[in-house]
XYZ file of C-alpha atoms in Angstrom:
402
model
C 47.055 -24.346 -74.527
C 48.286 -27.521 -75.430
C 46.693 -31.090 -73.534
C 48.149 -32.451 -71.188
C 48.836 -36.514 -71.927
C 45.405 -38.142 -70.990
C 45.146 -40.159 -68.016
C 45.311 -44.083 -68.518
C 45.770 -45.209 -64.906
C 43.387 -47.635 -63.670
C 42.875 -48.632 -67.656
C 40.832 -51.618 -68.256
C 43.234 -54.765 -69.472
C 42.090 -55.616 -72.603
C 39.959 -58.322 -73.195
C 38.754 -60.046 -75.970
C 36.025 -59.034 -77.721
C 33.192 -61.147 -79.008
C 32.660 -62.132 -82.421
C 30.987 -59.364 -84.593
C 28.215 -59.906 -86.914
C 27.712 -57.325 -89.581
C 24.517 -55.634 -87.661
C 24.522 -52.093 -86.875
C 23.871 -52.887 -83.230
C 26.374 -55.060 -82.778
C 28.915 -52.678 -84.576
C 27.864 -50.045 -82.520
C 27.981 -51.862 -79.271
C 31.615 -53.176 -80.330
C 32.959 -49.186 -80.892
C 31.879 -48.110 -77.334
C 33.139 -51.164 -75.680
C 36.589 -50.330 -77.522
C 36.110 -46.488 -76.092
C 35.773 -48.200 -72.563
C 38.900 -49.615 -72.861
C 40.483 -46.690 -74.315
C 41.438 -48.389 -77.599
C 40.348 -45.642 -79.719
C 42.286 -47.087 -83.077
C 40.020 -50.314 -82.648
C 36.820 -48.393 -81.913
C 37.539 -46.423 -85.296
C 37.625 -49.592 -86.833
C 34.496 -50.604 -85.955
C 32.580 -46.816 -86.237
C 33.748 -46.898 -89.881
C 31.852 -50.794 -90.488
C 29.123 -49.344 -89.011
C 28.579 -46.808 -91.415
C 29.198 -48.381 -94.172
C 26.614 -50.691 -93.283
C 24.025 -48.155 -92.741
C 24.563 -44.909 -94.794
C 22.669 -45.837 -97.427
C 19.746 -46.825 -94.523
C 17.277 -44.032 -92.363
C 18.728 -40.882 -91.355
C 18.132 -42.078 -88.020
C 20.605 -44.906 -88.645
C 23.251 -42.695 -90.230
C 23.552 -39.679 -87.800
C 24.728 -41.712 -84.932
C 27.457 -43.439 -86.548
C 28.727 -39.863 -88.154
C 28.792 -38.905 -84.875
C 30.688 -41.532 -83.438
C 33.264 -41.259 -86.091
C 33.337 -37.758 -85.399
C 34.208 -38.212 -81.607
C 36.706 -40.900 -81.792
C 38.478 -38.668 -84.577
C 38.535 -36.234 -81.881
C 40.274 -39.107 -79.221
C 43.042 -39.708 -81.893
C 43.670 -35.898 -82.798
C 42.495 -36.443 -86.656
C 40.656 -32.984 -86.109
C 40.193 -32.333 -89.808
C 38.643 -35.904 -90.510
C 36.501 -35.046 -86.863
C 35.707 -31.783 -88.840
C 34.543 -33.641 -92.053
C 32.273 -36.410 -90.343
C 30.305 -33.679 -88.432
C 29.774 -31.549 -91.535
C 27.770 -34.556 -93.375
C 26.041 -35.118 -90.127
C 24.673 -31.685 -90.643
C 23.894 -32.145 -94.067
C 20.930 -34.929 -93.057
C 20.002 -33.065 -90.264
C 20.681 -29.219 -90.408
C 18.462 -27.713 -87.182
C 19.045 -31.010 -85.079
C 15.345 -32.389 -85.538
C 15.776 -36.059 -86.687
C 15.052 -38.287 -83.966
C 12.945 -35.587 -81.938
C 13.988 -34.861 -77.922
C 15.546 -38.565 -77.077
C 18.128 -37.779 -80.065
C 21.517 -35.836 -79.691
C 21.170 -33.252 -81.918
C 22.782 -30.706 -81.059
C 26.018 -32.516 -80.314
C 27.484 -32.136 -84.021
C 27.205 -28.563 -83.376
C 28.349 -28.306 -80.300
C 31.569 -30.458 -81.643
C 31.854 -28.239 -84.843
C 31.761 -24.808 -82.607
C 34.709 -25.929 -80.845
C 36.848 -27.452 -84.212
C 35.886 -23.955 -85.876
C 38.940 -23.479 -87.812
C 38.307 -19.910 -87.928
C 36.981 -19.310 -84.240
C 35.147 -16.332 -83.851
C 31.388 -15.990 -85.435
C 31.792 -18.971 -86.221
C 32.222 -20.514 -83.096
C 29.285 -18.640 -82.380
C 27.276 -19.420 -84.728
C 27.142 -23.336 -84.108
C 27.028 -22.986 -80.469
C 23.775 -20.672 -81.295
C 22.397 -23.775 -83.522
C 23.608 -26.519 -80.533
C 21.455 -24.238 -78.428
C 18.579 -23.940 -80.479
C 18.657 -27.798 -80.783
C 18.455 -28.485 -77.255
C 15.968 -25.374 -76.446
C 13.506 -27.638 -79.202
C 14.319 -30.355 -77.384
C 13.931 -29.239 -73.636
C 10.107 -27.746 -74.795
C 9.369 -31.275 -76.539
C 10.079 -32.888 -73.077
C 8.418 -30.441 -70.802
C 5.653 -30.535 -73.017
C 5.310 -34.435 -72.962
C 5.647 -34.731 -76.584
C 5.757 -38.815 -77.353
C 8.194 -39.116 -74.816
C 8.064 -43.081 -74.012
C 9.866 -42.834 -70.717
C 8.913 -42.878 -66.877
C 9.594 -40.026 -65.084
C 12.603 -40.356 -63.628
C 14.058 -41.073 -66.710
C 12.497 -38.001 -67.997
C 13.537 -35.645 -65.300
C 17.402 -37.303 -65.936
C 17.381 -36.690 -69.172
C 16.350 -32.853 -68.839
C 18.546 -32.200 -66.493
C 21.713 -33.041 -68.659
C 19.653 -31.266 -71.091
C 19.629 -27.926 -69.340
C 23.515 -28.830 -68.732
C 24.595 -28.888 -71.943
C 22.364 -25.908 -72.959
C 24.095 -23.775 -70.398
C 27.147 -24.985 -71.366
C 26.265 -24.446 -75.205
C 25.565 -20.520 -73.976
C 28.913 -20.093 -71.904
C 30.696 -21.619 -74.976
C 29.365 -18.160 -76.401
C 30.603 -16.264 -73.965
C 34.109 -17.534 -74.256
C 34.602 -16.747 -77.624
C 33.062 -12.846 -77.013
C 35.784 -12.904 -74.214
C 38.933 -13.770 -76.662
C 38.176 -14.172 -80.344
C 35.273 -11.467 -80.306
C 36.900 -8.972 -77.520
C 37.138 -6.512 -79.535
C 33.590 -6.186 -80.480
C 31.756 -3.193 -79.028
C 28.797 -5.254 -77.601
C 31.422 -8.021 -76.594
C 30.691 -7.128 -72.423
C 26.914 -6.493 -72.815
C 26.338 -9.986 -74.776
C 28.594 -12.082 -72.152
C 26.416 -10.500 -69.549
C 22.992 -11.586 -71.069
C 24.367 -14.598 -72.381
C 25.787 -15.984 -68.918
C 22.490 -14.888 -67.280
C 20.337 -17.006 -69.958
C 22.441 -19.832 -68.680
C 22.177 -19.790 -65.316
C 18.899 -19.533 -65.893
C 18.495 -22.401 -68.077
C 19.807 -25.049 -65.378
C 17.692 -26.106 -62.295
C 20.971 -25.890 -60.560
C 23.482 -23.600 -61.578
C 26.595 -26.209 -62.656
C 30.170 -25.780 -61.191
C 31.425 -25.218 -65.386
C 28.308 -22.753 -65.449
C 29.610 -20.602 -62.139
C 33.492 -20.640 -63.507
C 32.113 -18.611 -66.566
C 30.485 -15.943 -64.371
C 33.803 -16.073 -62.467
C 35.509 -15.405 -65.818
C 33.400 -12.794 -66.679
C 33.212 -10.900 -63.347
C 37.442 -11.103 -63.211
C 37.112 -9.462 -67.088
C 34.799 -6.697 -64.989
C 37.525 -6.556 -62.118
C 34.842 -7.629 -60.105
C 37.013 -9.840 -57.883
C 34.801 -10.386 -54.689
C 31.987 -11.815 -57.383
C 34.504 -13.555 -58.833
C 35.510 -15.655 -55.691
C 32.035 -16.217 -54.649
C 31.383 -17.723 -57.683
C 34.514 -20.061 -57.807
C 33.635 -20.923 -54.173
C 30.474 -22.028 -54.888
C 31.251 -23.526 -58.142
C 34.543 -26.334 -55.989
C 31.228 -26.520 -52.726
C 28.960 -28.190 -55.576
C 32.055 -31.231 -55.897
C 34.860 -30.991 -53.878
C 33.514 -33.666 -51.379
C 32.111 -35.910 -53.471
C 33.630 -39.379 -54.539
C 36.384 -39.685 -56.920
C 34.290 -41.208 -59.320
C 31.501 -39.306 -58.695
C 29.633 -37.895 -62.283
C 28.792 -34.984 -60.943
C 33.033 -33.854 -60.458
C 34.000 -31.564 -63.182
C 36.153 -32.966 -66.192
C 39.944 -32.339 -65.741
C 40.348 -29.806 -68.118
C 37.278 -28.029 -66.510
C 38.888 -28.399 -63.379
C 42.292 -27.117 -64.869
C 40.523 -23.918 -65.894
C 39.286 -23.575 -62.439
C 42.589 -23.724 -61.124
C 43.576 -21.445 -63.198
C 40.534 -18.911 -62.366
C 41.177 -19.172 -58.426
C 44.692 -17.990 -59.166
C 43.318 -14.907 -61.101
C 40.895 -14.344 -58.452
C 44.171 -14.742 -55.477
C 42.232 -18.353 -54.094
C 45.752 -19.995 -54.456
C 45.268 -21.706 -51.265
C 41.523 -23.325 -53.012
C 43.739 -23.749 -56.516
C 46.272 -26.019 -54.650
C 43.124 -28.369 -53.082
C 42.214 -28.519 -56.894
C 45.667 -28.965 -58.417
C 46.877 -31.367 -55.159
C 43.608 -33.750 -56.520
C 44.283 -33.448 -60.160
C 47.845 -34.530 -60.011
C 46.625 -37.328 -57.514
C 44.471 -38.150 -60.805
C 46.645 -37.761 -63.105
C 50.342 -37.603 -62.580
C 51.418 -37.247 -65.913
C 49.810 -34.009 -66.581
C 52.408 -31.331 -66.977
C 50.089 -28.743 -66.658
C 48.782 -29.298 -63.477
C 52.441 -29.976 -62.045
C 53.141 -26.783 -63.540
C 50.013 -25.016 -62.200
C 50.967 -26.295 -58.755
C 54.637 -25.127 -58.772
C 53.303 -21.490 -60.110
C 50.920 -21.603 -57.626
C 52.895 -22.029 -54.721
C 55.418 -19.217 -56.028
C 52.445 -16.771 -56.054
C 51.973 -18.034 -52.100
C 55.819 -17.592 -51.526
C 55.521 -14.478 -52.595
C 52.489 -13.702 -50.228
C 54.480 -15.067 -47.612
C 57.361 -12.879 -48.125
C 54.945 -9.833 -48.125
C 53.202 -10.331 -44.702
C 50.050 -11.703 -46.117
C 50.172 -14.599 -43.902
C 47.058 -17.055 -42.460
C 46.267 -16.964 -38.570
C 48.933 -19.701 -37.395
C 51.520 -18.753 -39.592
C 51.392 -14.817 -37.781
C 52.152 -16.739 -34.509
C 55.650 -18.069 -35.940
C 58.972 -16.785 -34.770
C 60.868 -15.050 -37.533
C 62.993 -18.508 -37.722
C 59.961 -20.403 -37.943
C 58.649 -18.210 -41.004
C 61.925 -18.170 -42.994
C 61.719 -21.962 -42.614
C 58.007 -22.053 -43.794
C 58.538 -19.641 -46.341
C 61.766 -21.797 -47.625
C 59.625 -25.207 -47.545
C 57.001 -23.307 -49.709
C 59.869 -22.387 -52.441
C 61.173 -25.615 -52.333
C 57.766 -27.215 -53.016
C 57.431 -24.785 -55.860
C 60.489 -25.590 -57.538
C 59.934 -30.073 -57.098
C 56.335 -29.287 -58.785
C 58.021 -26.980 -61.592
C 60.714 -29.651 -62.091
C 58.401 -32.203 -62.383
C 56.752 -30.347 -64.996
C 59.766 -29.664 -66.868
C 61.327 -33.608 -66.335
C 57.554 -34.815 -67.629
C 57.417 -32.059 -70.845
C 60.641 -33.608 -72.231
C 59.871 -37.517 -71.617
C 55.763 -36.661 -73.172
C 57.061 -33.833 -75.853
C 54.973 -31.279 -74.478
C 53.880 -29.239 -77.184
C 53.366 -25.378 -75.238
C 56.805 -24.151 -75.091
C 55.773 -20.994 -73.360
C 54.589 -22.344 -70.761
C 57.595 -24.194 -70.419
C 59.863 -21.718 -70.579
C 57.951 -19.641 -67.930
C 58.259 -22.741 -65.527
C 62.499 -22.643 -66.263
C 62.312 -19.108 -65.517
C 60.772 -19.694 -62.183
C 63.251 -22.365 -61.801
C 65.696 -20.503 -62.559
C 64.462 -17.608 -60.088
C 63.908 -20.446 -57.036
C 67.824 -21.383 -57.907
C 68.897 -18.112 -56.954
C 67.023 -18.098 -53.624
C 67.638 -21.607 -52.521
C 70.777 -22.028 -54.615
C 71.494 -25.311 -57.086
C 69.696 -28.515 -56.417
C 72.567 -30.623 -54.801
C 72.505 -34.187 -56.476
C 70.010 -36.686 -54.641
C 68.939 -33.457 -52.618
C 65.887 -32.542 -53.760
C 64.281 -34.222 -57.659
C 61.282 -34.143 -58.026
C 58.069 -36.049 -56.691
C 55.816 -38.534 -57.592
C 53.605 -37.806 -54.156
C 51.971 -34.626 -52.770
C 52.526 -34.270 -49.205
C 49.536 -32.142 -47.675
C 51.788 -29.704 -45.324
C 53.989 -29.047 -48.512
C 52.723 -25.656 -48.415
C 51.043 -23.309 -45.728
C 50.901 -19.744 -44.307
C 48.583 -17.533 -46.866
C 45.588 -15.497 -45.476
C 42.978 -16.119 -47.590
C 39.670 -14.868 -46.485
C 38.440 -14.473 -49.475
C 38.205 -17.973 -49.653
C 36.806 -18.397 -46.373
C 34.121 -15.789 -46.674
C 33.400 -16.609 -50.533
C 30.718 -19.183 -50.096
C 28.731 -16.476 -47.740
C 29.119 -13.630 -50.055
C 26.210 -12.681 -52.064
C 26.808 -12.960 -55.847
C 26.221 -9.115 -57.145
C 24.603 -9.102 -61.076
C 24.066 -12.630 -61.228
């Protein structure tokens, strides 16, 4: 799936940056304030004085400026150079162990399972060595082991630990549920593999719970399915914009994606309304929305109707159901208008969203000119009249095999 164009609104203006001396700190401090201010080209810049300055120092001096390189490579889409810089990073430290639990050791792996040129096993096996990392490093903290840090601080830091470790695991399962499919074990691993990660978080994270959703939808265990998506949006969904704890927006693109599967549409529109509100440049979510509200059309049309929408007169439907088709199609033509002017690089997504176009033409005929173009704003009663009790009941269903 290609990316969507990242959002910059709300970007810092640049300012000018101080003077830089030639010390690692100073180097390093100059990089992430360039990150902050998403000028990625500038932070490379820096990243690449600071290791020349200390790769002939410690290993402990080395790894996090290899790493560094390694992620802004990632920002600018130099995957292969991203590739390179976390290969030598393995090379002086090949189980994650230099710098002991307060170190980010597993990262390099965790960033090398995902650029894994050939996918598969070996994916897998650098999410297994990310997750070995951060299982040393979890026991090292519980077990108090020259950790110089109060215990807040402590409990923080393995907390995120736990996080990522989970994460690390359902990284596994991803790959058994497309590159390794085929595999005769492929269902029985993603089973034991999403239960080690629930269990390896004191709170089971929203990214966590949209795995087990994956997997139970793989099962065509639907009803699990929704519970977990339901609980996974409760965790966020009213917490502040710039709240931490809210999912990433691809995450939350996935998600969207998942409550479709799992016929949430209603849920996927909250998501997709928010993301678009986030980002309005993101094709895929304008895309998302427009397919979205087809799929609800299409509900409509069938009878499958919420509470209110059963009390309409048949002239009150066929006007409800016609203001959820034309919603679809100023969403889908948004996401066409935006794929041209950003050179969108998934064409078949594309073309699906002309064919629904095209579809949405024949029902509400041609868009007259200055009738209907598309939108820059989401207007909440855009769309309405879908019984979803799944999505009511979801959050009060017991999870089954979990």
């Amino acid at each position: 799936m290609a990316k969507s164009k990242p959002n910059n609104k709300g970007k810092k203006p640049a300012k000018k940056m101080p003077s830089i001396n030639e010390s690692p700190e100073e180097l390093y401090a100059a990089a992430l304030g360039f990150i902050e201010q998403q000028r990625p080209e500038e932070a490379l810049q820096q990243a690449e004085k600071l290791y020349k300055v200390v790769q002939n120092r410690s290993i402990t001096e080395a790894l996090p400026a290899l790493n560094l390189l390694g992620e802004i490579s990632v920002e600018l889409g130099a995957v292969d150079e991203a590739r390179v810089y976390f290969e030598e990073a393995v090379k002086l430290d090949p189980q994650g162990t230099v710098g002991g639990a307060l170190a980010d050791g597993a990262e390099k792996f965790l960033w090398l399972a995902q650029l894994a040129e050939e996918g598969g096993q070996q994916s897998v096996m650098w999410f297994e060595k990310g997750a070995q990392a951060l299982m040393n490093e979890i026991a090292a903290l519980e077990s108090g082991q020259a950790i110089a840090l109060d215990e807040e601080a402590l409990l923080l830091l393995r907390v995120e630990k736990k996080r990522k470790l989970a994460n690390a695991l359902c990284g596994i399962v991803e790959v058994y549920m497309t590159d390794l499919s085929w595999e005769d074990d492929a269902e029985a691993r993603c089973e034991n593999l999403i239960t080690q990660a629930m269990a390896a978080e004191d709170e089971t994270s929203p990214e966590t719970l949209q795995t087990l959703a994956s997997v139970r939808l793989s099962q065509e265990k639907k009803e699990d399915a929704q519970a977990a998506l339901t609980r996974s949006m409760s965790a966020w969904k009213d917490l502040d914009p710039e709240d931490s704890a809210i999912p990433d927006f691809a995450t939350r693109i996935s998600l969207s994606r998942l409550l479709m599967e799992a016929e949430l549409e209603s849920n996927a529109m909250d998501v997709l309304e928010r993301l678009v509100s986030e980002d309005d440049e993101s094709v895929e979510a304008w895309y998302l929305g427009g397919w979205c509200q087809h799929l609800i059309a299409k509900k409509t049309e069938q009878g499958d109707v919420s509470p209110a929408a059963a009390k309409m007169t048949d002239a009150e439907h066929e006007a409800n159901l016609e203001k959820i088709y034309r919603g679809s199609r100023r969403w889908l033509r948004t996401a066409l208008k935006l794929s041209k002017l950003l050179e969108y690089e998934d064409e078949r997504l594309m073309q699906h969203a002309e064919e629904l176009v095209a579809g949405l033409d024949g029902i509400l005929g041609p868009v007259k000119e200055g009738e209907e173009d598309v939108d820059d704003e989401w207007e909440d009663d855009e769309w309405e009249g879908i019984e979803d009790e799944d999505a009511q009941d979801g959050a009060d269903t017991e999870m089954k095999d979990s």
